[in-house]
């Protein structure tokens, strides 16, 4: 069974940085997608950054390009999201997710492409 646990959220002033971590276990496929998604109050969940595990291809939402970086540490089975130049509009609950290659390859930034989710970690950016 796939298990995802996020950490690293918190409150930060606008312009600051945070690094989120997602400890993953239980995924047996060699090719799959993992990513970060976020959901602000009253808004739909949206894709932030995704990485194709095993290949390393990355995908970013336009709103975070140049500010956020997704990476993985295979030895630690951990996914990271480095968030720089944070803005108040980045405030949301951030979720880690994993999805099968055959399901996520067409729309890697769509939450509907993922079937495993963590519990989320709150990020609040103060203006």
PDB file of C-alpha atoms in Angstrom, residues 6-7 9 20 36-40 45-46 48 64 67-68 81 83 86-87 89-96 117-125:
ATOM      1  CA  UNK A   6       4.229  15.534   3.862  1.00  0.00           C
ATOM      2  CA  UNK A   7       6.162  17.875   6.109  1.00  0.00           C
ATOM      3  CA  UNK A   9       4.824  23.615   5.795  1.00  0.00           C
ATOM      4  CA  UNK A  20       8.331  20.735   1.567  1.00  0.00           C
ATOM      5  CA  UNK A  36       2.783  18.522  -5.465  1.00  0.00           C
ATOM      6  CA  UNK A  37      -0.699  19.928  -5.581  1.00  0.00           C
ATOM      7  CA  UNK A  38      -2.355  22.681  -3.614  1.00  0.00           C
ATOM      8  CA  UNK A  39      -5.793  23.767  -2.621  1.00  0.00           C
ATOM      9  CA  UNK A  40      -6.735  27.159  -1.267  1.00  0.00           C
ATOM     10  CA  UNK A  45      -7.105  21.587  -6.136  1.00  0.00           C
ATOM     11  CA  UNK A  46      -4.445  22.426  -8.706  1.00  0.00           C
ATOM     12  CA  UNK A  48       1.947  22.791  -8.822  1.00  0.00           C
ATOM     13  CA  UNK A  64       5.276  28.813 -10.047  1.00  0.00           C
ATOM     14  CA  UNK A  67      10.208  30.068  -8.251  1.00  0.00           C
ATOM     15  CA  UNK A  68       9.532  26.449  -7.295  1.00  0.00           C
ATOM     16  CA  UNK A  81       9.431  21.059  -3.290  1.00  0.00           C
ATOM     17  CA  UNK A  83       9.602  27.179  -2.874  1.00  0.00           C
ATOM     18  CA  UNK A  86       6.775  33.056  -2.086  1.00  0.00           C
ATOM     19  CA  UNK A  87       3.714  35.186  -2.641  1.00  0.00           C
ATOM     20  CA  UNK A  89      -1.345  33.773  -3.420  1.00  0.00           C
ATOM     21  CA  UNK A  90       0.770  30.667  -2.778  1.00  0.00           C
ATOM     22  CA  UNK A  91      -1.090  30.214   0.508  1.00  0.00           C
ATOM     23  CA  UNK A  92      -2.812  26.818   0.440  1.00  0.00           C
ATOM     24  CA  UNK A  93      -2.809  23.289   1.727  1.00  0.00           C
ATOM     25  CA  UNK A  94      -0.112  21.452  -0.192  1.00  0.00           C
ATOM     26  CA  UNK A  95      -0.510  17.772  -0.992  1.00  0.00           C
ATOM     27  CA  UNK A  96       1.906  15.156  -2.213  1.00  0.00           C
ATOM     28  CA  UNK A 117      -2.470  11.259  -1.695  1.00  0.00           C
ATOM     29  CA  UNK A 118      -0.856  12.458   1.488  1.00  0.00           C
ATOM     30  CA  UNK A 119      -2.678  14.260   4.258  1.00  0.00           C
ATOM     31  CA  UNK A 120      -1.376  17.700   3.301  1.00  0.00           C
ATOM     32  CA  UNK A 121       0.734  20.409   4.896  1.00  0.00           C
ATOM     33  CA  UNK A 122      -0.341  24.028   5.273  1.00  0.00           C
ATOM     34  CA  UNK A 123       1.666  26.835   3.702  1.00  0.00           C
ATOM     35  CA  UNK A 124       0.774  30.397   4.677  1.00  0.00           C
ATOM     36  CA  UNK A 125       2.513  33.372   3.068  1.00  0.00           C
TER      37      UNK A 125
END
